[in-house]
Amino acid sequence: MSKVAIIGGGLVGTSVAYRLLRQGAEVTLVDRADIGQATAAGAGILPPLDHFIGIDAVLPLVAAARAHYPELMSALAEEGETDTGYEIVGALHVALDAAEHARLRQVARTSEERRDLGFGHIGAVTVLDGDGARRLFPLLSHAVLGAVHSAGAARVDGRRLLAAMRRSFGKRGGRWLQGSAELLVEGERVTGVRVAAERIGADAVVVAAGAWCSSLAEPLGVPLGVRPQRGQLLHLELPGVATGSWPIVTGFAASYLLSFPTSRIVVGATREDAAGYDGRLTAAGVHGVLDSALRLAPGLAQASVSEMRVGFRPLSADGKPVLGACSAFPNLYFATGHGGYGLEVGPYSGALVADLVLGRAPSVDLTPFSVERFRAAGPPDP
């Protein structure tokens, strides 16, 4: 039986652990519970197109990751874990002016082309006028001239999904430790991790510590190319309004609206590359998020602000995830760098890295996501 230590208890690290445990490995997961973990702060959009990516090399991974979601939900359900917040609700890509409205037909064509190439999660594609969009999301502004509706888009509650996977992790005998992990190295092998005074031996170690991964890689001379990107978002409440079936709303800007039962709307989000690990909500950030949200849906002006979240997305220097082993330490694996699409792709990325640990060939070409690409290019600018 393989012994594997995993550093990082967010959705990616827990997905690695879940896959390994289902294949009979012995797993110890160490999590430091840092404030600003991306999974806890993520909105939960699983969009039809690459709204948060824009990098062609990632698209095959996205297609496979979205096909993996129903399989993961089914596996968790077999273990009695159904409270994940996952639901197919559709998505609207809206146009707020004439120039954007003229681009909607191309959005629809791209959606249909992608769907026909294997992106089955897009579903049926329909071009709507403004009134048609407002029938699906009643609070939308009358400035919305039209929208492309993709029926297969889904949402997930990252906190609930992570809690379900952690419960399954415990049921399957995984060992969970809270603390700061240090890599143990002998020659060209990582022999395990140290947590406080305890040494934990392992045949392989997976670093899935999100925006904090570089701090573990750099002492080994491994330039990982991952840094934090701060995101601020807000949760709004509309008492008495049943929002649970409303679709996701995106557009040609980075802002979005996402509804959950029973009366909750998530609005976001900032993308701040220079904030470092500063976990504060800022006046500018909150103002920007609310301004964009009210432009899309002025009816939210009477909503109450129920929660504000800050998270650090693990953003790689080239926008692509970092998945795979390190050539200098062949039994050391990384799973990070997903930026703003970690909830969308993270569970599948974790499963892929688990398969690598087990000696299995990945079902997606991981060459574009190699750790070694940063060694060749050098570290990112500070």
XYZ file of C-alpha atoms in Angstrom:
382
model
C 0.000 0.000 0.000
C 1.329 3.445 -0.961
C 1.780 6.015 1.780
C 1.096 9.538 0.558
C 1.314 12.839 2.422
C -0.633 15.792 1.041
C 0.001 19.398 2.031
C -3.118 21.530 1.611
C -6.695 20.761 2.581
C -8.596 22.847 0.068
C -10.642 21.341 -2.727
C -7.623 20.336 -4.832
C -5.681 18.658 -2.023
C -8.781 16.928 -0.677
C -9.609 15.704 -4.187
C -6.145 14.157 -4.439
C -6.713 12.471 -1.083
C -10.199 11.266 -1.985
C -9.018 9.621 -5.197
C -6.044 7.982 -3.485
C -8.148 6.614 -0.641
C -10.645 5.118 -3.079
C -7.709 3.311 -4.690
C -6.456 1.885 -1.393
C -3.595 4.247 -0.563
C -2.760 5.308 2.983
C -3.155 9.082 3.137
C -2.184 11.781 5.608
C -3.396 15.276 4.788
C -1.911 18.336 6.497
C -3.718 21.667 6.375
C -2.621 24.939 7.947
C -6.113 26.517 7.786
C -4.781 29.854 6.534
C -7.215 32.735 6.285
C -8.079 33.366 2.653
C -8.112 29.820 1.316
C -9.555 30.011 -2.187
C -12.073 27.163 -1.839
C -13.880 28.804 1.064
C -14.048 32.157 -0.713
C -14.946 30.964 -4.207
C -18.321 31.931 -5.654
C -19.061 28.533 -7.210
C -19.629 29.292 -10.898
C -19.183 26.404 -13.343
C -19.637 28.473 -16.522
C -20.363 27.268 -20.052
C -17.329 28.979 -21.587
C -13.874 29.809 -20.229
C -15.071 33.052 -18.643
C -12.245 33.058 -16.087
C -9.506 31.416 -18.183
C -9.067 32.565 -21.772
C -6.193 30.157 -22.454
C -6.701 27.561 -25.191
C -4.232 25.075 -23.665
C -6.507 24.722 -20.639
C -9.662 23.888 -22.617
C -9.148 20.100 -22.854
C -8.682 20.059 -19.091
C -11.877 22.086 -18.640
C -13.909 19.731 -20.834
C -12.715 16.678 -18.920
C -13.125 18.413 -15.564
C -16.728 19.327 -16.242
C -17.502 15.770 -17.350
C -15.926 14.614 -14.086
C -18.282 16.625 -11.879
C -21.358 14.380 -12.275
C -19.135 11.337 -11.682
C -17.813 12.893 -8.475
C -21.318 13.779 -7.297
C -22.419 10.201 -7.935
C -19.451 8.755 -6.043
C -20.082 11.033 -3.063
C -23.780 10.192 -3.095
C -22.932 6.483 -2.864
C -21.161 7.335 0.376
C -24.149 9.276 1.687
C -22.727 12.705 0.874
C -25.289 14.673 -1.136
C -25.008 18.129 0.429
C -22.629 19.775 -2.055
C -24.582 22.691 -3.488
C -24.051 21.303 -6.996
C -26.922 21.993 -9.377
C -27.398 22.633 -13.076
C -29.117 26.021 -13.354
C -27.977 27.398 -16.713
C -26.143 30.639 -17.430
C -26.809 33.956 -19.134
C -24.070 35.805 -20.994
C -25.573 39.291 -21.138
C -25.049 42.356 -23.323
C -25.361 45.821 -21.777
C -24.935 48.010 -24.855
C -25.243 47.888 -28.613
C -21.613 46.893 -29.183
C -21.912 43.953 -26.795
C -25.277 43.004 -28.267
C -23.670 42.709 -31.703
C -21.227 40.157 -30.278
C -23.860 37.810 -28.827
C -24.274 35.783 -32.010
C -20.560 34.980 -31.958
C -20.825 33.910 -28.299
C -23.655 31.581 -29.311
C -21.671 30.166 -32.240
C -18.615 29.586 -30.069
C -20.765 27.864 -27.451
C -22.324 25.553 -30.038
C -18.957 24.774 -31.644
C -17.404 23.938 -28.274
C -20.378 21.787 -27.311
C -20.088 19.852 -30.571
C -16.369 19.320 -29.892
C -17.121 17.573 -26.600
C -17.945 20.303 -24.103
C -21.206 18.596 -23.214
C -21.703 20.709 -20.108
C -22.722 23.692 -22.258
C -26.109 22.192 -23.113
C -28.730 23.825 -25.296
C -27.799 27.319 -26.497
C -30.443 30.005 -27.034
C -30.154 33.682 -27.964
C -32.635 35.770 -25.940
C -33.792 39.347 -26.056
C -33.656 41.481 -22.922
C -37.141 40.525 -21.768
C -36.328 36.849 -22.215
C -33.231 37.241 -20.050
C -35.233 39.070 -17.358
C -37.797 36.290 -17.253
C -34.992 33.980 -16.114
C -33.286 36.503 -13.794
C -35.981 39.043 -12.857
C -33.655 41.626 -11.285
C -31.623 42.235 -14.446
C -31.318 45.804 -15.599
C -33.455 47.081 -18.468
C -30.136 48.081 -19.986
C -29.613 44.377 -20.747
C -30.415 44.181 -24.474
C -30.034 40.446 -24.858
C -28.235 37.339 -23.685
C -27.003 33.905 -24.673
C -28.520 31.215 -22.472
C -26.540 27.985 -21.965
C -28.758 25.422 -20.287
C -26.036 23.096 -18.983
C -24.048 25.509 -16.802
C -23.916 24.623 -13.119
C -23.079 26.027 -9.718
C -21.476 24.466 -6.661
C -21.034 25.604 -3.081
C -17.297 25.197 -2.510
C -17.581 25.072 1.269
C -20.290 22.422 1.229
C -18.523 20.319 -1.394
C -15.284 20.484 0.556
C -17.090 19.515 3.774
C -18.661 16.513 2.017
C -15.295 15.362 0.692
C -13.663 15.793 4.086
C -16.364 13.663 5.694
C -15.768 10.975 3.087
C -12.025 11.300 3.703
C -12.618 10.487 7.370
C -14.953 7.593 6.629
C -12.310 6.008 4.416
C -9.642 6.193 7.089
C -7.677 9.209 5.981
C -5.625 10.982 8.618
C -6.157 14.750 8.919
C -3.645 16.971 10.707
C -3.870 20.700 11.249
C -0.552 22.478 11.275
C 2.328 23.741 9.203
C 4.128 21.080 7.164
C 7.814 21.019 6.285
C 9.127 18.815 3.474
C 11.695 16.183 4.480
C 14.338 15.554 1.833
C 17.139 13.022 1.469
C 19.152 13.313 -1.712
C 16.775 13.374 -4.667
C 13.773 12.071 -2.785
C 11.231 13.626 -0.496
C 10.850 11.190 2.369
C 7.801 12.733 4.000
C 6.769 15.779 5.989
C 7.330 17.160 9.467
C 4.388 18.644 11.362
C 5.486 20.206 14.656
C 7.594 17.460 16.293
C 6.109 14.596 14.255
C 7.844 13.115 11.230
C 5.479 11.450 8.772
C 7.117 9.117 6.292
C 5.686 8.876 2.784
C 6.379 7.206 -0.542
C 5.149 10.349 -2.271
C 4.245 13.892 -1.246
C 1.726 16.141 -2.999
C 1.877 19.904 -2.486
C -1.598 21.360 -3.039
C -1.390 24.376 -0.763
C -2.945 26.858 -3.177
C -1.444 30.330 -3.123
C 1.122 29.213 -0.525
C 2.738 26.495 -2.675
C 5.733 28.564 -3.758
C 6.929 28.913 -0.164
C 7.294 25.126 -0.022
C 8.914 24.800 -3.448
C 11.448 27.620 -3.319
C 13.653 26.189 -0.517
C 14.173 23.162 -2.787
C 15.260 25.352 -5.691
C 12.006 24.709 -7.574
C 10.633 27.902 -9.193
C 6.903 27.255 -9.116
C 5.659 30.502 -10.644
C 2.572 30.761 -8.390
C 1.554 33.819 -6.399
C -1.624 35.031 -4.663
C -4.310 37.045 -6.400
C -6.745 38.607 -3.941
C -10.434 38.309 -4.665
C -13.200 40.102 -2.771
C -16.861 39.126 -3.154
C -20.143 39.698 -1.352
C -23.168 37.620 -0.438
C -26.504 39.432 -0.544
C -29.869 38.380 0.888
C -33.265 39.066 -0.660
C -35.764 37.998 2.024
C -38.884 36.438 0.565
C -37.439 36.132 -2.961
C -36.936 32.587 -4.237
C -33.604 32.809 -6.073
C -32.674 29.125 -6.108
C -33.547 28.435 -9.747
C -32.101 31.632 -11.216
C -29.244 31.176 -13.710
C -25.659 32.373 -13.424
C -25.126 35.808 -14.968
C -21.864 36.692 -16.691
C -21.046 39.040 -19.525
C -18.187 40.652 -21.396
C -16.665 41.964 -18.162
C -15.304 39.931 -15.239
C -18.245 40.668 -12.915
C -20.919 38.061 -12.253
C -24.062 37.195 -10.306
C -24.695 33.756 -8.851
C -27.845 32.659 -7.028
C -28.325 30.037 -4.328
C -31.369 28.887 -2.379
C -33.297 30.322 -0.904
C -32.722 34.060 -1.212
C -28.983 34.458 -1.703
C -27.069 36.229 -4.466
C -23.278 36.125 -4.704
C -21.681 39.074 -6.501
C -18.074 39.486 -7.452
C -15.272 39.668 -7.739
C -12.067 41.670 -7.637
C -8.843 40.428 -9.215
C -5.976 42.069 -7.375
C -2.477 40.965 -8.337
C -0.490 43.279 -6.059
C -2.215 42.686 -2.704
C 0.034 39.832 -1.602
C -1.432 38.016 1.407
C -3.296 41.080 2.679
C -6.633 39.551 3.686
C -8.536 42.771 4.264
C -11.759 43.789 2.611
C -11.106 47.216 1.125
C -13.421 50.129 0.449
C -12.364 50.173 -3.202
C -12.903 46.439 -3.559
C -16.368 46.421 -2.012
C -17.363 49.516 -3.976
C -16.193 48.003 -7.246
C -18.030 44.729 -6.666
C -21.277 46.449 -5.707
C -21.040 48.954 -8.543
C -20.697 46.175 -11.120
C -23.478 44.144 -9.513
C -25.921 47.045 -9.441
C -25.134 47.850 -13.043
C -26.203 44.328 -13.955
C -29.126 44.138 -11.530
C -30.298 47.457 -10.012
C -32.957 45.545 -8.080
C -30.205 44.344 -5.749
C -30.012 47.829 -4.230
C -32.508 46.803 -1.549
C -30.726 43.555 -0.685
C -28.941 43.196 2.616
C -25.225 42.425 2.738
C -25.047 39.169 4.664
C -21.397 38.198 4.189
C -18.170 39.456 2.634
C -15.358 37.080 1.716
C -11.714 37.444 0.771
C -9.664 34.707 -0.847
C -6.261 34.267 -2.453
C -6.404 32.603 -5.842
C -3.223 30.649 -6.692
C -2.326 32.408 -9.916
C 0.491 31.038 -12.048
C 2.775 33.240 -14.103
C 1.218 32.044 -17.371
C -2.340 31.440 -16.145
C -2.140 27.659 -16.497
C -2.273 25.211 -13.601
C 0.789 23.419 -12.286
C 0.170 19.665 -12.296
C 2.680 16.880 -12.014
C 5.979 15.718 -10.609
C 9.177 17.662 -10.139
C 12.163 16.322 -12.104
C 14.603 17.111 -9.299
C 12.473 15.139 -6.802
C 10.506 12.539 -8.785
C 8.228 11.577 -5.885
C 7.230 15.192 -5.183
C 4.065 16.323 -6.970
C 2.353 19.697 -7.307
C -1.312 20.530 -7.883
C -1.931 24.268 -7.884
C -2.069 27.406 -10.039
C -5.744 27.340 -11.049
C -6.333 31.055 -10.547
C -10.044 31.875 -10.735
C -11.178 28.486 -12.053
C -10.179 26.240 -9.159
C -13.724 25.192 -8.272
C -14.348 24.387 -11.910
C -11.232 22.338 -12.601
C -9.750 21.566 -9.164
C -11.536 18.283 -8.363
C -10.426 16.769 -11.660
C -6.896 18.166 -11.385
C -6.654 16.493 -7.986
C -7.810 13.199 -9.470
C -5.218 13.457 -12.273
C -2.363 14.054 -9.848
C -3.550 11.162 -7.683
C -3.383 8.927 -10.757
C 0.171 10.103 -11.422
C 1.136 9.198 -7.865
C -0.294 5.736 -8.462
C 1.723 5.325 -11.666
C -1.217 5.679 -14.020
C -1.132 7.549 -17.306
C -3.213 10.734 -17.170
C -6.335 10.930 -19.313
C -5.419 14.492 -20.361
C -2.085 15.698 -21.745
C -0.412 17.429 -18.809
C 2.588 18.714 -20.779
C 1.320 22.345 -20.823
C 1.046 22.242 -17.024
C 4.514 20.926 -16.226
C 6.395 22.204 -13.192
C 9.531 22.393 -15.338
C 8.249 25.195 -17.557
C 9.092 27.714 -14.839
C 12.590 26.333 -14.399
C 13.222 27.081 -18.071
C 11.592 30.520 -17.960
C 12.857 31.637 -14.565
C 10.762 32.892 -11.681
C 7.962 35.402 -12.257
C 8.499 39.088 -11.604
C 7.787 40.054 -8.000
